[in-house]
Coordinates of C-alpha atoms and ligand atoms in Angstrom, one line a residue:
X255 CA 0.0 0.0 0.0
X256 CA 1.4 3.7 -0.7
X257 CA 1.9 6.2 2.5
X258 CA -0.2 8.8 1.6
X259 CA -4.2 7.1 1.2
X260 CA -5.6 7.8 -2.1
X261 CA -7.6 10.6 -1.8
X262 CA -10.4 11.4 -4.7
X263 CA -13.6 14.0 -5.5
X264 CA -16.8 12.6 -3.8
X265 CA -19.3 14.3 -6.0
X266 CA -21.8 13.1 -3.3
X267 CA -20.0 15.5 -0.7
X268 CA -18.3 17.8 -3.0
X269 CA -14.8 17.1 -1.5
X270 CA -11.5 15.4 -1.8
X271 CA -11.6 12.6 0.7
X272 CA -9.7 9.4 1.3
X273 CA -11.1 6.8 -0.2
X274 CA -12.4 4.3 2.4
X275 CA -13.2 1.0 0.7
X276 CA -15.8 -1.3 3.0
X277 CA -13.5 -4.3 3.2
X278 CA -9.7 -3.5 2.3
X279 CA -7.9 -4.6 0.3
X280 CA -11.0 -5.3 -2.2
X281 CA -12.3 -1.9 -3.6
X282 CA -15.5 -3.1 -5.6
X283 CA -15.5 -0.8 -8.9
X284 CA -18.5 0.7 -11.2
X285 CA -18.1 2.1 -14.6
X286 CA -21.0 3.0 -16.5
X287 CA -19.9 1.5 -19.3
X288 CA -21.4 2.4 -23.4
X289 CA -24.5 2.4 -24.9
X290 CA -24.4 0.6 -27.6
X291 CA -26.1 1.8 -30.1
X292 CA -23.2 3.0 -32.2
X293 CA -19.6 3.2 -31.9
X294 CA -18.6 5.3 -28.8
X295 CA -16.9 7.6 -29.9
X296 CA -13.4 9.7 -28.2
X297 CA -15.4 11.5 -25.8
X298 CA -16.9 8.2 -24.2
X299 CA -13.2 7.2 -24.2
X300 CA -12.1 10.0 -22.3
X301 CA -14.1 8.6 -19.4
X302 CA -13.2 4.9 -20.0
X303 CA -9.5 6.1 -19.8
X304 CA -9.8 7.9 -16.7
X305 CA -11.2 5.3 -15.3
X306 CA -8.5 2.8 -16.7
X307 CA -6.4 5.1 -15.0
X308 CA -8.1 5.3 -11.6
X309 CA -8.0 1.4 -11.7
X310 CA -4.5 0.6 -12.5
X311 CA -3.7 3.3 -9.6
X312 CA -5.7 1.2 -7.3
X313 CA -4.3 -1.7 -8.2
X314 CA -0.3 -0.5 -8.0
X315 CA -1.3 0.8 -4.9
X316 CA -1.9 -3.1 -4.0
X317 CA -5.6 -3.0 -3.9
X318 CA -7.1 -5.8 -4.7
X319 CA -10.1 -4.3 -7.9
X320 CA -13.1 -6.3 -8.8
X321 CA -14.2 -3.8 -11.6
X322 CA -17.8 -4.1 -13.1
X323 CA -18.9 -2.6 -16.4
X324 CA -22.0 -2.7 -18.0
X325 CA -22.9 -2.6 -21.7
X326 CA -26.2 -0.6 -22.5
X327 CA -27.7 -2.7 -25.0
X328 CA -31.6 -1.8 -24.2
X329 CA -32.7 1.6 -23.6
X330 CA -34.4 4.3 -25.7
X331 CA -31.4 5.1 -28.3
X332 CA -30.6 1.5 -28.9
X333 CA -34.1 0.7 -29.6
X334 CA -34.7 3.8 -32.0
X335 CA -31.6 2.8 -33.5
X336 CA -32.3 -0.8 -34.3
X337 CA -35.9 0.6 -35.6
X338 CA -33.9 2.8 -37.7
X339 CA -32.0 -0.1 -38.8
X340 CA -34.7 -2.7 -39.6
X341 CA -33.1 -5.5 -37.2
X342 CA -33.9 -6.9 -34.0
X343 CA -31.9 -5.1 -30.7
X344 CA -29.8 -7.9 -30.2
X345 CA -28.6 -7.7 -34.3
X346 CA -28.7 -4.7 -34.1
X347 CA -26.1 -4.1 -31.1
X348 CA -23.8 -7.1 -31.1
X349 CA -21.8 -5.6 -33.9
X350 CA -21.2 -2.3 -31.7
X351 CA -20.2 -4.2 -28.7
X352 CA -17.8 -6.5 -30.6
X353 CA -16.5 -2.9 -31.8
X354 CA -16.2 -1.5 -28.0
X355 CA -14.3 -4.2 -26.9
X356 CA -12.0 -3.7 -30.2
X357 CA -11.7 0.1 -29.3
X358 CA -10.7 -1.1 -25.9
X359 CA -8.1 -3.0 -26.6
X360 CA -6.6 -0.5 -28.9
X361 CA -6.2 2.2 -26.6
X362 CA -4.9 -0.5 -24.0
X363 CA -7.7 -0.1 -21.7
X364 CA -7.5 -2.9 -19.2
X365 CA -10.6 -5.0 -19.5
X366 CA -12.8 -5.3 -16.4
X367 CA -13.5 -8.5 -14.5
X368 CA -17.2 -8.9 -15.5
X369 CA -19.1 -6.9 -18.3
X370 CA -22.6 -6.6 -18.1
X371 CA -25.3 -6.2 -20.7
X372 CA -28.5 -5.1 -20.0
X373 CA -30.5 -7.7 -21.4
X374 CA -28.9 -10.8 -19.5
X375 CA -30.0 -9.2 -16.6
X376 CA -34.1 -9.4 -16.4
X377 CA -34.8 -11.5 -13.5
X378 CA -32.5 -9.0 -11.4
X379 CA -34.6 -6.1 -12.9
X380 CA -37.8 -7.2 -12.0
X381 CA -37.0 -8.5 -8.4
X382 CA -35.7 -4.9 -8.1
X383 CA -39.0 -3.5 -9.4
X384 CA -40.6 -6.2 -7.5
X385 CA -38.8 -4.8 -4.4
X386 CA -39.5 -1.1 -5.1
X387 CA -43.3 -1.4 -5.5
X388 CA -43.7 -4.0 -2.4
X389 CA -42.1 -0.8 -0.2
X390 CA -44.1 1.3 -1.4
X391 CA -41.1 3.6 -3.3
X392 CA -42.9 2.6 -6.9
X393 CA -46.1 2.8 -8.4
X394 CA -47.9 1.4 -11.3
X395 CA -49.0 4.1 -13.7
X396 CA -51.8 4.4 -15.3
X397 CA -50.1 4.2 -19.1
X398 CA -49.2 0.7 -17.6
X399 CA -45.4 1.7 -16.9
X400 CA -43.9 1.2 -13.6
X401 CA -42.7 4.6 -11.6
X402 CA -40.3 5.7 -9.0
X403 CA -41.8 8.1 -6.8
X404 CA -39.2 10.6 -5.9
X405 CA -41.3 12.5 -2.9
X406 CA -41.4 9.1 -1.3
X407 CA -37.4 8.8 -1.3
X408 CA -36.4 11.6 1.0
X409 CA -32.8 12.4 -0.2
X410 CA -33.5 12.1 -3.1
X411 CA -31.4 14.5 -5.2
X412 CA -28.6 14.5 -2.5
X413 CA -26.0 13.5 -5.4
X414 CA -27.0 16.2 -8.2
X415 CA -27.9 18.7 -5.5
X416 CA -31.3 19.1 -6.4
X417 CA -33.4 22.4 -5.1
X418 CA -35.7 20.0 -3.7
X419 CA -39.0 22.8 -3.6
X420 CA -38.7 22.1 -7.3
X421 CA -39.9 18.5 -7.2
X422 CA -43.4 18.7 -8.8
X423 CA -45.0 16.0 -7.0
X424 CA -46.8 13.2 -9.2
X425 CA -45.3 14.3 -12.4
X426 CA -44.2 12.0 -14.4
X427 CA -41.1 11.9 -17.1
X428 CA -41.1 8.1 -19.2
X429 CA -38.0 8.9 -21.2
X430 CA -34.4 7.8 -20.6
X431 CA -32.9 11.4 -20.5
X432 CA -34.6 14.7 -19.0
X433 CA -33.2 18.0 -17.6
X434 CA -31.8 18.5 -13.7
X435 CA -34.7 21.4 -14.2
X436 CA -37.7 18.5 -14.3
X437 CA -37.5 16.2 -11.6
X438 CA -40.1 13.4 -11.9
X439 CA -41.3 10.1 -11.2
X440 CA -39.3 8.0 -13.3
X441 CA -39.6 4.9 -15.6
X442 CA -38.6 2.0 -13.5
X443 CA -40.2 -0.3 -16.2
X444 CA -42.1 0.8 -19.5
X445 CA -45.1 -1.1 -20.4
X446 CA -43.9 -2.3 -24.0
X447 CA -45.2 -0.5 -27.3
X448 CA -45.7 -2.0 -30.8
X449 CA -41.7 -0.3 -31.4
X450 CA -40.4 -2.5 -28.5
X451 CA -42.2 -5.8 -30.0
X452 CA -41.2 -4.8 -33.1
X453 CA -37.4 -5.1 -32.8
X454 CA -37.7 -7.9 -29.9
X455 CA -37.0 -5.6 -26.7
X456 CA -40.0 -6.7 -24.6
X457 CA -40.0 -8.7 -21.4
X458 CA -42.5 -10.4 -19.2
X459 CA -43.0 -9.4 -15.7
X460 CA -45.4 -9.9 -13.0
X461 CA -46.6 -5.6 -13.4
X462 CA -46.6 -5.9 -17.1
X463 CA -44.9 -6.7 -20.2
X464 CA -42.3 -4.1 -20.7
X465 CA -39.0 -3.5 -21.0
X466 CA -36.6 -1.5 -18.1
X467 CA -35.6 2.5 -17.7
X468 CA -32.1 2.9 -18.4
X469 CA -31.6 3.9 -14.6
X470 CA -33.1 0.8 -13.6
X471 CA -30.3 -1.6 -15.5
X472 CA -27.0 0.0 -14.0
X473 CA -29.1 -0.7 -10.0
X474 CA -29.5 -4.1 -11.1
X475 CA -26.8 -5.0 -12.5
X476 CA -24.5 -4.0 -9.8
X477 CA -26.2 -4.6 -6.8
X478 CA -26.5 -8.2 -8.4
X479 CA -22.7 -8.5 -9.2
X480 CA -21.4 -7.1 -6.0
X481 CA -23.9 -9.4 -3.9
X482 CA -22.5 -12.6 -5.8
X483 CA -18.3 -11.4 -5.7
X484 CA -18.3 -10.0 -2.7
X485 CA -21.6 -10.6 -0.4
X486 CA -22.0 -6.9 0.0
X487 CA -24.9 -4.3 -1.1
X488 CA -22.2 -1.5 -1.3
X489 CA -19.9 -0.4 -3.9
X490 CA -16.7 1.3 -3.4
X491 CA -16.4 3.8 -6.4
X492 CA -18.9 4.6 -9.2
X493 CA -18.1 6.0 -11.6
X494 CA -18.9 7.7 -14.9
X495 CA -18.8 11.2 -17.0
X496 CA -20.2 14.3 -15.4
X497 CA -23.4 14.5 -17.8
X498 CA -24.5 11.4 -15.9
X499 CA -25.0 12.9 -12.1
X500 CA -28.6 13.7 -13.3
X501 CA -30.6 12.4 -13.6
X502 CA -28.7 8.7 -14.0
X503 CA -26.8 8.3 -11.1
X504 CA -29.4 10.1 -8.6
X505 CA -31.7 7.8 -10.0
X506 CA -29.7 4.8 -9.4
X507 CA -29.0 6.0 -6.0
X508 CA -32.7 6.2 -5.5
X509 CA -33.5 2.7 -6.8
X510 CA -30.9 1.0 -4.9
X511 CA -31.5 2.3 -1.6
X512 CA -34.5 2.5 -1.8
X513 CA -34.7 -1.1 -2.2
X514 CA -31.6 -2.6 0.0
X515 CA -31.8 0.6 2.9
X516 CA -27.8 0.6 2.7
X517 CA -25.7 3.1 1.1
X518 CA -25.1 2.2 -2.4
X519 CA -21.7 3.5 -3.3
X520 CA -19.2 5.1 -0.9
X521 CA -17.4 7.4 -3.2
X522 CA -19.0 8.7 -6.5
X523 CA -16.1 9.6 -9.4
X524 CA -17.2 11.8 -11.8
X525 CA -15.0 12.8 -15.5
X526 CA -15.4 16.2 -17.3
X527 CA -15.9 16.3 -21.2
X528 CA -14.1 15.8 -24.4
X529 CA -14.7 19.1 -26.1
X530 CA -13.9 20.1 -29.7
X531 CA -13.9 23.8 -29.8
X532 CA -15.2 24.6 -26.6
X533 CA -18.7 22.5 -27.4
X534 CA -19.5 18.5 -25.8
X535 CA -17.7 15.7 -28.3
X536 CA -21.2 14.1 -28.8
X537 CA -23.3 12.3 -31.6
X538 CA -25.5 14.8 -31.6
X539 CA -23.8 17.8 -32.4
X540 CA -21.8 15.7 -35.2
X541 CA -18.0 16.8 -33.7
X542 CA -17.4 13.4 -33.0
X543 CA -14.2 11.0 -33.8
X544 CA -14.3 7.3 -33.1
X545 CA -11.5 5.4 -32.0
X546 CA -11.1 3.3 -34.8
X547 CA -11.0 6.5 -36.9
X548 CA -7.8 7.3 -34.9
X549 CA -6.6 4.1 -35.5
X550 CA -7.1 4.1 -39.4
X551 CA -4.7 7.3 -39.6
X552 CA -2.5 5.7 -37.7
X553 CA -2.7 7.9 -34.2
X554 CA -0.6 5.5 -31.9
X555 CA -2.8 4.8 -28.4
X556 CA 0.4 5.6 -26.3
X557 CA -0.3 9.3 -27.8
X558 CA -4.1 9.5 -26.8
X559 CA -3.6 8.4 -23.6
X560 CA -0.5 11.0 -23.0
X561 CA -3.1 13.7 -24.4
X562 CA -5.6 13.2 -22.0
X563 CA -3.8 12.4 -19.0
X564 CA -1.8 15.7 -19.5
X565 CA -5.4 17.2 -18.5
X566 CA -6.7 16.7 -14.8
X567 CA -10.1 14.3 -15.1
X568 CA -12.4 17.1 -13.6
X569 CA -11.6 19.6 -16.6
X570 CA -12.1 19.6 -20.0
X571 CA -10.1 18.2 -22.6
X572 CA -10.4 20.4 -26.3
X573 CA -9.5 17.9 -28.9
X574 CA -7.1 19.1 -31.5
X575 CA -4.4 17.4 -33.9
X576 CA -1.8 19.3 -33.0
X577 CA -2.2 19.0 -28.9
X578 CA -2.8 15.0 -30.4
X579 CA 0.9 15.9 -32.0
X580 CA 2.5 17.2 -29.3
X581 CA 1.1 14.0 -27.3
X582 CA 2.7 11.8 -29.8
X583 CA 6.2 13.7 -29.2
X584 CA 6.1 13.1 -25.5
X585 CA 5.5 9.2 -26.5
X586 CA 8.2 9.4 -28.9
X587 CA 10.7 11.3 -26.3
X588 CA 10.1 9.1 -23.4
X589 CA 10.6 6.0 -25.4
X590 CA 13.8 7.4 -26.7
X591 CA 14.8 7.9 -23.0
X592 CA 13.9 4.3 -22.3
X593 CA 16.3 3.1 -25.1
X594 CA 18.9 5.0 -24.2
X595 CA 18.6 3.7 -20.4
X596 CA 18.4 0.2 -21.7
X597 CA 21.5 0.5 -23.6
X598 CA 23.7 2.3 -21.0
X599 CA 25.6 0.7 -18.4
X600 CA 23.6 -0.9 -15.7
X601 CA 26.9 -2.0 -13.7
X602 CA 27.5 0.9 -11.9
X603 CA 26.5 1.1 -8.2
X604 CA 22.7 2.4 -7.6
X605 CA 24.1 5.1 -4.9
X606 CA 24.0 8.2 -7.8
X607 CA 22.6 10.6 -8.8
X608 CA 20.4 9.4 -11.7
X609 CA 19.1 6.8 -8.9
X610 CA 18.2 9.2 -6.5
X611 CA 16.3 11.1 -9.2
X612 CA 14.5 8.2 -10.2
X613 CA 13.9 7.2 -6.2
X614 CA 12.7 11.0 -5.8
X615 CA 10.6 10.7 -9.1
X616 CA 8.6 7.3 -7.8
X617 CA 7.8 9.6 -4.6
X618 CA 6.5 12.7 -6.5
X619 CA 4.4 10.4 -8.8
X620 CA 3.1 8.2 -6.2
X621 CA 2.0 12.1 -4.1
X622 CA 0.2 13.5 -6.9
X623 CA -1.9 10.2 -8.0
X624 CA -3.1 9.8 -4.7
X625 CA -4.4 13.7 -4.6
X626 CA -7.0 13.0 -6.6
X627 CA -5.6 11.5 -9.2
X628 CA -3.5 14.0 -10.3
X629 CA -2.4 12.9 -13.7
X630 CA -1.1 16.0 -15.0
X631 CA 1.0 16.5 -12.3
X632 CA 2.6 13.0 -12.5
X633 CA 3.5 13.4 -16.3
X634 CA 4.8 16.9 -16.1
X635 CA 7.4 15.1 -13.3
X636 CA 8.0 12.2 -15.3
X637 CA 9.2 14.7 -18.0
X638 CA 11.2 16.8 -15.4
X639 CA 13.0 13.8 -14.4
X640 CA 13.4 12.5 -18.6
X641 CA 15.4 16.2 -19.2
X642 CA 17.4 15.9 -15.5
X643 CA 18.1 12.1 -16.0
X644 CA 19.8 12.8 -19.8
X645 CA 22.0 15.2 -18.8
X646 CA 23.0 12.6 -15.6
X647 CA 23.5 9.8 -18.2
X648 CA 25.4 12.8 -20.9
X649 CA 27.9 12.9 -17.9
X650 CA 27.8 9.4 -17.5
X651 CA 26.0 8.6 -14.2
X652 CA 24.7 4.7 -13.6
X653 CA 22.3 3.9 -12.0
X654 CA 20.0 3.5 -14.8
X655 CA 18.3 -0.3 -13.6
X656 CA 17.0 2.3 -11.0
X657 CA 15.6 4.5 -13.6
X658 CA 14.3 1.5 -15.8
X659 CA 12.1 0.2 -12.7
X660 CA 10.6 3.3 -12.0
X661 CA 10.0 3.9 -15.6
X662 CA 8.8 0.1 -16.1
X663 CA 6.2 0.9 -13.0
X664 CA 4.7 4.3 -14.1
X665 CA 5.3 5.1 -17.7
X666 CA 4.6 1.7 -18.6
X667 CA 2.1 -0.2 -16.2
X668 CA 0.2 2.9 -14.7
X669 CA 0.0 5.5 -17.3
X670 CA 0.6 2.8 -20.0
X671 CA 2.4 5.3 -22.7
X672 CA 5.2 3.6 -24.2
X673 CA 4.6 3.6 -27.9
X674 CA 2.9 0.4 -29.5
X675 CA 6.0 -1.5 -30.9
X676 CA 5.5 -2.3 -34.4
X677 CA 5.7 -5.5 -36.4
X678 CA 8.4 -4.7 -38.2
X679 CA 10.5 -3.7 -35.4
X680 CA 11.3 -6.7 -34.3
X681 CA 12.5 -8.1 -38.1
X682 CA 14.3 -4.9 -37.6
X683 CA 15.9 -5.6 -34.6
X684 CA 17.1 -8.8 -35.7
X685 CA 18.4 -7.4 -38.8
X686 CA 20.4 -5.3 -36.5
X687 CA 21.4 -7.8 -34.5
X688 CA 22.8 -9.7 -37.4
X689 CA 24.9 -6.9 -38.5
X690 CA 26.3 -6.1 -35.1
X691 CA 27.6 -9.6 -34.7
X692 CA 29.0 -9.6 -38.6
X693 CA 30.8 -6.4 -37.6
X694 CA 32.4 -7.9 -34.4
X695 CA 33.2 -11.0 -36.5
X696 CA 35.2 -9.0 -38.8
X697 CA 37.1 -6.5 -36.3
X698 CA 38.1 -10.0 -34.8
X699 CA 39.5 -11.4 -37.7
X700 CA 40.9 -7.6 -38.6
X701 CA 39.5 -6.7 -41.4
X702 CA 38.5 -3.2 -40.7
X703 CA 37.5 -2.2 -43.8
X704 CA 34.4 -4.7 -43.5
X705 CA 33.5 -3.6 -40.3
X706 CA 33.6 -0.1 -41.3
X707 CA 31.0 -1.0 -44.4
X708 CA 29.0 -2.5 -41.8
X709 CA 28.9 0.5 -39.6
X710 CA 27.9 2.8 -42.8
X711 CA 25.2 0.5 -44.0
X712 CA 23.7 0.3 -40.3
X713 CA 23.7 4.0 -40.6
X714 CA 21.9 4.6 -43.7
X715 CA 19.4 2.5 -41.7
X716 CA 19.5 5.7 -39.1
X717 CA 21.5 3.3 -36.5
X718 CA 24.5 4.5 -34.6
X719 CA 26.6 1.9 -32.9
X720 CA 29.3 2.0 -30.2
X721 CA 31.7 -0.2 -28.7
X722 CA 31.6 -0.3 -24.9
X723 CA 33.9 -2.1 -22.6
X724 CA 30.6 -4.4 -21.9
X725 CA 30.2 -5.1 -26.1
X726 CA 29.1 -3.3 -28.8
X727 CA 25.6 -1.0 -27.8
X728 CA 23.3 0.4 -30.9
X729 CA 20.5 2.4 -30.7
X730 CA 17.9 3.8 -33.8
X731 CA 18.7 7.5 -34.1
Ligands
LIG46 P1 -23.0 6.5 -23.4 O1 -22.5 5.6 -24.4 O2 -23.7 7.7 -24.0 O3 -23.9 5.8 -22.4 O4 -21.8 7.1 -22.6 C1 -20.8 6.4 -22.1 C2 -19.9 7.2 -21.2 O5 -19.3 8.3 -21.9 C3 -20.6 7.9 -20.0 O6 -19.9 7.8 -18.8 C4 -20.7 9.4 -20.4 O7 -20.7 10.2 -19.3 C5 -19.4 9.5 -21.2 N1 -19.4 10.6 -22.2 C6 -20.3 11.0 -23.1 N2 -19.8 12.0 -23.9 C7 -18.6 12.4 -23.4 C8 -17.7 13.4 -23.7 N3 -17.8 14.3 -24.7 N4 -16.5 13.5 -22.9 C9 -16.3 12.6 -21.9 N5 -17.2 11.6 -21.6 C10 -18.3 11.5 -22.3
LIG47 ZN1 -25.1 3.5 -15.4

């Protein structure tokens, strides 16, 4: 475990606290995961990366993660979409979660422990409406849909901070998405229309055949998951993008305890936006990139992640090629670095000075991820310490396994921003290889003017070699 506890924004008290898990080491993780309708596009990435981010933390910091995400594969969008499309939901969305989990492993987001999608999940959803309606927290309509009454839930709107002499008792809202300005009964369960039959997203239940609110399915889905891992009606973090405080999470918040009677998450995480010129990255407003569009021109992951990690998770990101650039310089820089430390001595005692930078650099990185998860702060020190540490190795300082393990913990495990190594590198390397050892060959048997051919071809090739004490070293220039 580090010194310092993580500490993080609770959105639920408006302050950076330590985060408390119920049963350390186990922190029990909830990530509204995409709807999917489409393909998410950079914006929804921003938040999955954050919270890739906030879970490799927790896990170098030695906890022990049980991460859940779900998949949003019934809800209004998806089934307009699938209507728009002429197929059934589940043809209609299998594609687009094949694609997420694609998109995922591009931009190296670890995967979590279980993903769940909506529609595997029905018998939890109508215990849970079961549950709501037998204490008296739910109602059925009389359009035939199930409701959550919101005057019957007294902190209700806690999370979001809702004025609560706003709350217009007995009015009713049966859509997914509304404004923090309407606070209503909600759609715990909509009673099924010829649209819902029509593209197969219709369930039996004891109050009606229907299919579930979009709130509903997240409430479900992790109270079920964290009841059969862990025994518990509590999760540790949940997290998800700003835009879903209202009304999704306060919602969830409302279903969930108003069902179990316990708290249902200790510590609520919430990301800012993707922007593209100041306005939301969004389908809607048509700014939007995909990942696998980034991916098609050839935008390394190493450089997306750099890019949004440079900005703190609670402010915006503007999206822009040349700040997308500038990220892929950093990647390119601190890769150089590594290669450089990999082929410089590693015999020297650890007592100098580049190993007291790289000592002082794991402290400073471990302080400012556990304030919040200060990213930002973290890379802008890991870059310090890149410039310091060159001019220690220019003087010739060891002390670089030091520097490699530091680097190996933080710029490769946690932050995850090494550059992708390409195929042909490694026909490339052995290439190299190959000529080093035909070089060596020939200085042995004295016949300099091979080895010096060698050297010339290897450096058309843009490598430089050098002869060390310890062998012959190369690097790609
Ligand atoms: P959705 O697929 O719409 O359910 O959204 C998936 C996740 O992406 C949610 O956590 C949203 O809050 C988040 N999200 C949507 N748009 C953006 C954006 N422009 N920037 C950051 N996160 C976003
Ligand atoms: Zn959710």
């Amino acid at each position: 475990m580090s010194a310092a506890p993580l500490s993080l924004f609770n959105t639920l008290t408006r302050r950076v606290e330590p985060l408390v898990p119920l049963a350390p080491p186990r922190v029990t993780l909830y990530t509204c995961g995409p709807t999917v309708w489409n393909f998410a596009h950079i914006g929804n990435f921003r938040t999955f990366l954050f919270e890739d981010l906030l879970r490799r933390w927790l896990e170098q910091s030695g906890y022990d993660v049980f991460h859940i995400m779900n998949l949003t594969d019934v809800d209004d969008r998806t089934i307009k979409a699938a209507r728009q499309a002429g197929k059934s939901l589940v043809d209609h969305t299998a594609p687009f979660t094949k694609a997420f989990f694609e998109d995922r492993d591009y931009l190296r987001i670890k995967p979590a422990h279980v993903y769940t999608p909506a529609t595997a999940y029905m018998p939890q959803m109508i215990d849970l409406v079961t549950k709501l309606l037998e204490r008296g927290v739910a109602y059925e309509g009389d359009d035939g849909s199930v409701y959550f009454a919101i005057n019957r839930f007294p902190t209700y709107g806690r999370l979001s901070q809702l004025d609560k002499r706003e709350i217009k008792v007995g009015a009713r809202v049966a859509s997914d998405e509304y404004a923090k300005g309407d606070p209503s009964d909600f759609a715990l369960w909509k009673k099924a229309d010829a649209e819902d039959e029509a593209v197969g997203a219709a369930w039996d239940a004891p109050f009606g055949r229907g299919r579930p609110g979009w709130h509903l399915e997240c409430s479900a889905m992790s109270l079920s998951e964290i009841a059969k891992c862990c025994g518990v009606q509590t999760l540790d973090i949940h997290a998800g993008g700003i835009d879903l405080i209202f009304p999704h999470h306060e919602n969830e918040i409302a279903q969930s305890e108003g069902a179990t009677g316990q708290q249902f998450a200790r510590h609520w995480v919430h990301g800012e936006f993707l922007n593209v010129r100041g306005t939301k990255m969004s389908k809607r407003h048509g700014n939007f990139l995909t990942a696998r569009d980034l991916r098609e021109q050839g935008v390394d992951a190493a450089a997306v992640r750099l890019l949004f990690f440079q900005t703190h998770y609670r402010q915006p990101v503007d999206f822009n090629d040349d700040a997308l650039a500038a990220a892929g310089e950093g990647v390119r820089r601190i890769s150089e670095f590594r290669n450089r430390l990999e082929q410089a001595s590693h015999a020297k005692p650890d007592q100098s000075a580049l190993a007291e930078l790289s000592r002082q650099l794991r402290a400073d990185m471990t302080e400012a991820l556990n304030n919040d998860l200060n990213a930002p702060q973290a890379v802008a020190t890991l870059f310090d310490f890149v410039r310091a540490a060159n001019r220690e190795l220019d003087q010739g300082s060891g002390g670089s396994a030091e520097a490699l393990a530091v680097l190996t913990e933080f710029a490769a495990r946690v932050l995850d921003i090494f550059p992708t190594p390409r195929k042909s590198d490694q026909a490339l390397e052995s290439w190299i290889e190959a000529q080093v050892a035909a070089r060596n060959q020939a200085r042995k048997s004295k016949d300099f003017k091979a080895a010096d051919a060698i050297r010339a071809e290897l450096r058309t090739k843009g490598v430089e070699i050098e002869d060390t004490p310890t062998g012959t070293k190369w690097r790609v220039v």
